[in-house]
Each structure stands twice: as structure tokens, then as C-alpha cells.
XYZ file of N, CA and C in Angstrom:
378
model
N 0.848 -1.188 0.000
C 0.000 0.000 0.000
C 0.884 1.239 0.000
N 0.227 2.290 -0.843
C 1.344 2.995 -1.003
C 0.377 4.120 -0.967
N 0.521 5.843 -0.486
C -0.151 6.980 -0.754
C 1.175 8.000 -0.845
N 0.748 8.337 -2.239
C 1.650 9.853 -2.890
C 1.200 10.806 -2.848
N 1.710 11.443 -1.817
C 1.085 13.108 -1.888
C 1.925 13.846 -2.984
N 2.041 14.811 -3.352
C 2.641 15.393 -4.331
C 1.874 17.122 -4.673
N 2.456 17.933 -5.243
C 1.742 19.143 -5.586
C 2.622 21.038 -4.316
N 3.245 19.960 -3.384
C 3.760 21.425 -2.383
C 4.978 22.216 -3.200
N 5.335 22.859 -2.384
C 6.031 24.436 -3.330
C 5.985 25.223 -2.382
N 7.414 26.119 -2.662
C 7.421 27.525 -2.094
C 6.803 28.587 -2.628
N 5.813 29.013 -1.971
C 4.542 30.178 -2.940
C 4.404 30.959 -1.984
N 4.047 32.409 -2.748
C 3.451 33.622 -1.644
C 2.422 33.220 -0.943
N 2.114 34.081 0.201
C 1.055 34.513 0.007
C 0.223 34.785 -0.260
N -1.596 34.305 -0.072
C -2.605 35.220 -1.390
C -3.135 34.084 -2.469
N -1.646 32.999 -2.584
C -2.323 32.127 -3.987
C -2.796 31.268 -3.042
N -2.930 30.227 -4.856
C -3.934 29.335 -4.247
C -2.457 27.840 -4.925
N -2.792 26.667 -4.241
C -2.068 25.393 -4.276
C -3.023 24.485 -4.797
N -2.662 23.608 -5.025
C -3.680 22.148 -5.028
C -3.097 20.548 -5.053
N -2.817 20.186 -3.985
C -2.038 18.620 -3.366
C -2.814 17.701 -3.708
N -2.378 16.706 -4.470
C -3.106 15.668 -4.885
C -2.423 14.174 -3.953
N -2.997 13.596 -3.468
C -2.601 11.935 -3.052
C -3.455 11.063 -3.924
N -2.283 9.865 -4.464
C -2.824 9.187 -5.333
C -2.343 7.638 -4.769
N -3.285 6.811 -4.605
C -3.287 5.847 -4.027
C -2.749 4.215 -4.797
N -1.809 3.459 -4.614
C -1.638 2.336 -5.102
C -1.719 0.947 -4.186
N -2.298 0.210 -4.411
C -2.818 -0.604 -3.727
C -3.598 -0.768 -2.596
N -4.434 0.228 -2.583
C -5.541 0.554 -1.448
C -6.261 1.426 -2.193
N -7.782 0.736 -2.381
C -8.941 1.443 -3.304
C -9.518 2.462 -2.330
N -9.517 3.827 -2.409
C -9.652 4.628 -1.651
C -11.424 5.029 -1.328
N -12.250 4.290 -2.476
C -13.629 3.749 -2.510
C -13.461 3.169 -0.900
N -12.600 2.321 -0.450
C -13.069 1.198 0.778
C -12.974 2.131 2.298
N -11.906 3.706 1.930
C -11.726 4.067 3.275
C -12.232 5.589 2.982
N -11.908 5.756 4.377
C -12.438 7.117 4.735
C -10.973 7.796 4.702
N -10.796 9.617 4.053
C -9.629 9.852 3.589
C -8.951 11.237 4.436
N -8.157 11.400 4.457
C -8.030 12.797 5.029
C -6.535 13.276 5.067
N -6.740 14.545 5.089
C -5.461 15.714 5.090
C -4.578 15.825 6.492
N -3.676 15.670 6.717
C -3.192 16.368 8.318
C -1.967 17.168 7.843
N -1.209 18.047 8.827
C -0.424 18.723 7.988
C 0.472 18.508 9.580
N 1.961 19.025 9.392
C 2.401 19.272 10.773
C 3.799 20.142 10.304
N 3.581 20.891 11.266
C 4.530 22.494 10.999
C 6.197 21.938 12.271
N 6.858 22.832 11.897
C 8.545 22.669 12.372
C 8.161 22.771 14.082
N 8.367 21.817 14.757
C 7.995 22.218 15.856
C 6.481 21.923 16.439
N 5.597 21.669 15.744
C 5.049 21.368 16.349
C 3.982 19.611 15.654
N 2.952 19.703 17.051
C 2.252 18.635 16.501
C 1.337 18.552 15.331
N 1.325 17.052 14.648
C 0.634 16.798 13.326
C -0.936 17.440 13.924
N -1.633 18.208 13.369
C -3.060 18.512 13.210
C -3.792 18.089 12.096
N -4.991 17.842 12.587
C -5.822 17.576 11.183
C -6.176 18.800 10.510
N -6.193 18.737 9.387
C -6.902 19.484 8.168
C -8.450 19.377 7.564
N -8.281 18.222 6.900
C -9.946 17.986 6.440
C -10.055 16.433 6.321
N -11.049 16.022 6.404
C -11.625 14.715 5.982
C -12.378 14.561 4.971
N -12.811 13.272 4.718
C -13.902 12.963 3.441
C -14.297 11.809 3.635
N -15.653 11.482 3.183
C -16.229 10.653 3.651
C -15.886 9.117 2.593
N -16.509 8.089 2.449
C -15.723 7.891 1.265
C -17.137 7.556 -0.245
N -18.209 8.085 0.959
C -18.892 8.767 -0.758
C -18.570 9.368 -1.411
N -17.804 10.180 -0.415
C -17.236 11.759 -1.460
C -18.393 12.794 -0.951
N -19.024 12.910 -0.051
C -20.411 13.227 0.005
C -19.791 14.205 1.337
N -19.799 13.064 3.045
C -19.282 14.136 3.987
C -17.974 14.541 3.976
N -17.800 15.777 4.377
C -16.803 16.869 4.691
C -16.739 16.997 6.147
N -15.685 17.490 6.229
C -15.033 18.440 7.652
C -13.928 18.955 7.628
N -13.623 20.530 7.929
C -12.301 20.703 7.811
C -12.045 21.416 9.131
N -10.964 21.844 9.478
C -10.328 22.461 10.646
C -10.786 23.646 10.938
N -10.960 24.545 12.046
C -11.680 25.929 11.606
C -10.285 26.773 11.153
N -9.126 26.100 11.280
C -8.089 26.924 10.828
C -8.026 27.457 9.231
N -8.430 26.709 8.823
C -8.506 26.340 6.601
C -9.928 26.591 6.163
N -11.327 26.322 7.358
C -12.719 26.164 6.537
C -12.392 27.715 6.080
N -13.146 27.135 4.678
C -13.835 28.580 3.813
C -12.552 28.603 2.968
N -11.398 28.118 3.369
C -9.990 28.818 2.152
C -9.811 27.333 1.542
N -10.139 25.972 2.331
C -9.182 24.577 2.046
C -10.607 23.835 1.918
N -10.425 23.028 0.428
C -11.554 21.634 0.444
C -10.878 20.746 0.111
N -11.277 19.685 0.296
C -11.061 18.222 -0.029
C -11.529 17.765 -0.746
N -11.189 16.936 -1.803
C -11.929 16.645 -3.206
C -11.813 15.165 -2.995
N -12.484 14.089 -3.622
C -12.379 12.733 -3.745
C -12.739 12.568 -5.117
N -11.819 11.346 -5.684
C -12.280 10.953 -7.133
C -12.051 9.548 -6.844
N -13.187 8.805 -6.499
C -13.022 7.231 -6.625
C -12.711 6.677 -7.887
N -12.957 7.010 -8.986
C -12.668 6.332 -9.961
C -11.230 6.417 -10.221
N -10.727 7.667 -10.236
C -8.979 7.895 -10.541
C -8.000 7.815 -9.287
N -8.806 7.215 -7.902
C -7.812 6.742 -7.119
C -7.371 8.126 -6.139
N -7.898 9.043 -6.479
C -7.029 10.078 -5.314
C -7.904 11.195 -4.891
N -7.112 11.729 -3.576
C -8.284 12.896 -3.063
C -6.795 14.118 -3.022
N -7.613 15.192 -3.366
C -6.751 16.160 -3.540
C -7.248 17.102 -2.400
N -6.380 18.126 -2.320
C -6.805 19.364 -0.948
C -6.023 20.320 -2.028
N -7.719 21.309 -2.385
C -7.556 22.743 -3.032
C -7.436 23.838 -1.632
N -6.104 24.267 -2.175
C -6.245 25.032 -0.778
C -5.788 26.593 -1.102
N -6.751 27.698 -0.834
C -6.827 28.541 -1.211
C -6.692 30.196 -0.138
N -6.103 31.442 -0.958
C -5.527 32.525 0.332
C -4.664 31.767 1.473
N -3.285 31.171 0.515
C -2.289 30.543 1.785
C -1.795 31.551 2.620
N -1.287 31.598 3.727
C -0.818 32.197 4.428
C 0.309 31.628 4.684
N 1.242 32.218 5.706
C 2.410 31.777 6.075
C 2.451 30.970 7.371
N 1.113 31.031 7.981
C 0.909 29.700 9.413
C 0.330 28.695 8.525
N 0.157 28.204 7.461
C -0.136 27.025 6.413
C 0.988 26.494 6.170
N 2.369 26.865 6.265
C 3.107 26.085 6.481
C 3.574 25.173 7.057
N 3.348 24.187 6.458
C 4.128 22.655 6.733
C 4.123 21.568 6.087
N 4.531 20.345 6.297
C 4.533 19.607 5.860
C 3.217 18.915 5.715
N 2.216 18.326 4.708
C 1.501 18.366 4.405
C 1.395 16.543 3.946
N 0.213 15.604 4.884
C 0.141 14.096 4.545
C -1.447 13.911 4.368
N -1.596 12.648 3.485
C -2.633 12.397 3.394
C -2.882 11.220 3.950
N -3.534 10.262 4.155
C -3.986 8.998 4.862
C -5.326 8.278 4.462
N -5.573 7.146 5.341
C -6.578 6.243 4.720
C -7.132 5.620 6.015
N -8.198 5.941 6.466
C -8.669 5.303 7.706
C -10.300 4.150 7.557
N -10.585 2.879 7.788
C -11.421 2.257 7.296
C -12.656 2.879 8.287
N -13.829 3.170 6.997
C -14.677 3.821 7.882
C -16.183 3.458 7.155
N -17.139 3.459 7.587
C -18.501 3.097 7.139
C -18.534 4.220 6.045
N -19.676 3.404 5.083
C -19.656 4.448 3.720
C -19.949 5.739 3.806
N -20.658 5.957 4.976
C -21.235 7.415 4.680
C -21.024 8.366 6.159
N -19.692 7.623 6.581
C -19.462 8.129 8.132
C -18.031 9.049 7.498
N -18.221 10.716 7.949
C -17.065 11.477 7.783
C -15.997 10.885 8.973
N -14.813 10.522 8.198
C -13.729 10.059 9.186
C -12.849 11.050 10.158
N -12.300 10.051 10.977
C -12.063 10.819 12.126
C -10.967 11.956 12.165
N -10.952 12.927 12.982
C -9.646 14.098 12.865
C -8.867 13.655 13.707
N -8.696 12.641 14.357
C -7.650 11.902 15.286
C -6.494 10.648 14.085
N -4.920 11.527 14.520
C -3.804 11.016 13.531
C -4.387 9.362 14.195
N -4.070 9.436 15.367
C -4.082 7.769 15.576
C -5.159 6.441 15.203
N -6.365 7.411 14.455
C -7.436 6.208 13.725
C -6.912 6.407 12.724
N -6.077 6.344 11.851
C -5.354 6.242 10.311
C -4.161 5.132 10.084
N -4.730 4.449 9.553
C -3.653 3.237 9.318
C -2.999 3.248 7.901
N -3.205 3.995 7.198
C -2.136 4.016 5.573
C -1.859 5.905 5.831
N -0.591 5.767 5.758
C 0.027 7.545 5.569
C 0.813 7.859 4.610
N 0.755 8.810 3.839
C 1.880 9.502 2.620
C 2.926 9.715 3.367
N 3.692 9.927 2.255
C 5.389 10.426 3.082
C 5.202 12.325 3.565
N 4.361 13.000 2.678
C 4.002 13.884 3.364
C 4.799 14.945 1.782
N 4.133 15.909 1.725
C 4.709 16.870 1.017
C 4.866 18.465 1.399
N 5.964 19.053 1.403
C 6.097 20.226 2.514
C 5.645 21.246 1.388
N 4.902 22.010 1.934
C 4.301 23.329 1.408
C 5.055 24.832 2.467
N 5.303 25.526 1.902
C 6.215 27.006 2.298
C 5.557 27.988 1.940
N 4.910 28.916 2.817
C 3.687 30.138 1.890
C 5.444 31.759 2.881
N 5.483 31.797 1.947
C 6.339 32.958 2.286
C 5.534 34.329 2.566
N 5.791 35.616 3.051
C 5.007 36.709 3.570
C 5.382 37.961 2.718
């Protein structure tokens, strides 16, 4: 089982990013999916979840309104459009795979996630 995050960069301020995780050998149809990010120093936080209809949402109140979570069951990956970065959006940036009932938004706790990306670092400069 393998999850590729991919898509981070050193960018101003103001724009917008978009991180894609693309999944190999774990049909991302079977789990519930989600974003966590974790900055220099401190602890991994969650970002957003998805349900694995693709249907429920939840995101952090740190990102709601700027950051969504996208799911594409058919092409294997959920992406995080994340939009007006700032410079506390910095960090390293993972996606994951937690097994969850079809229509239950998964959990914002790192420790219910059993498949993790290597993580891709995002840098919003000021």
C-alpha cells in the first residue's frame, strides 16, 4: 500500500495550491480519507476529511472557507484545493486512509489512520 502526496512548493502569500494523493494498492472507494499537515515544531493537526462517498466533509476551523477536499473514486485520489495561503499554512503536508462506514465522515484523530503519505512540505512565504 502505497499513498503519494505530491503538488507542495514555495509560494506567496494570497495564492492558491492544489495537493493531490494518489493511491496504489488501497482502493480509496473502501476508506475514509483525510489531510493532516504538521509544521517545524510542532504537533501533526488535522486538516480535512472525506467521507468515502465523497459526500461528507469536515475541515479544521483553521482552513474552513480557504481549504476543500476533493475525492475521485474512480482515478484513485483525493486532492486538498487550498486557497488565500498564508504563512501559518506552512508545513509539511500528509494524506492517509482510515477504514470507515460508507457514509461516516472520518475521524480528525492522527491515531485512527492506518495508511500515511510520506508527506509533502508546502512554504507560503510573507
Amino acid at each position: 500500500v502505497q499513498l503519494q502526496a505530491s503538488g507542495g512548493g514555495l509560494v506567496q502569500a494570497g495564492v492558491s495550491l492544489r495537493l493531490s494523493c494518489a493511491s496504489s494498492g488501497l482502493s480509496i472507494s473502501d476508506y475514509g480519507m483525510a489531510w493532516f499537515r504538521q509544521a517545524p515544531g510542532k504537533e501533526r493537526e488535522f486538516v480535512a476529511s472525506i467521507a468515502r462517498t465523497g459526500a461528507g466533509r469536515v475541515a479544521a476551523d483553521s482552513v474552513k472557507g480557504r481549504f476543500t477536499i476533493v475525492k475521485d473514486n474512480s482515478r484513485n485520489t483525493v486532492d486538498l484545493e487550498m486557497n488565500r495561503l498564508n504563512p501559518e499554512d506552512t508545513a509539511v503536508y500528509y494524506c492517509a486512509a482510515t477504514p470507515s462506514d460508507w457514509f461516516e465522515v472520518p475521524s480528525q484523530i492522527p491515531g485512527k489512520y492506518d495508511y500515511w503519505g510520506q508527506g509533502t512540505l508546502v512554504t507560503v512565504s510573507s
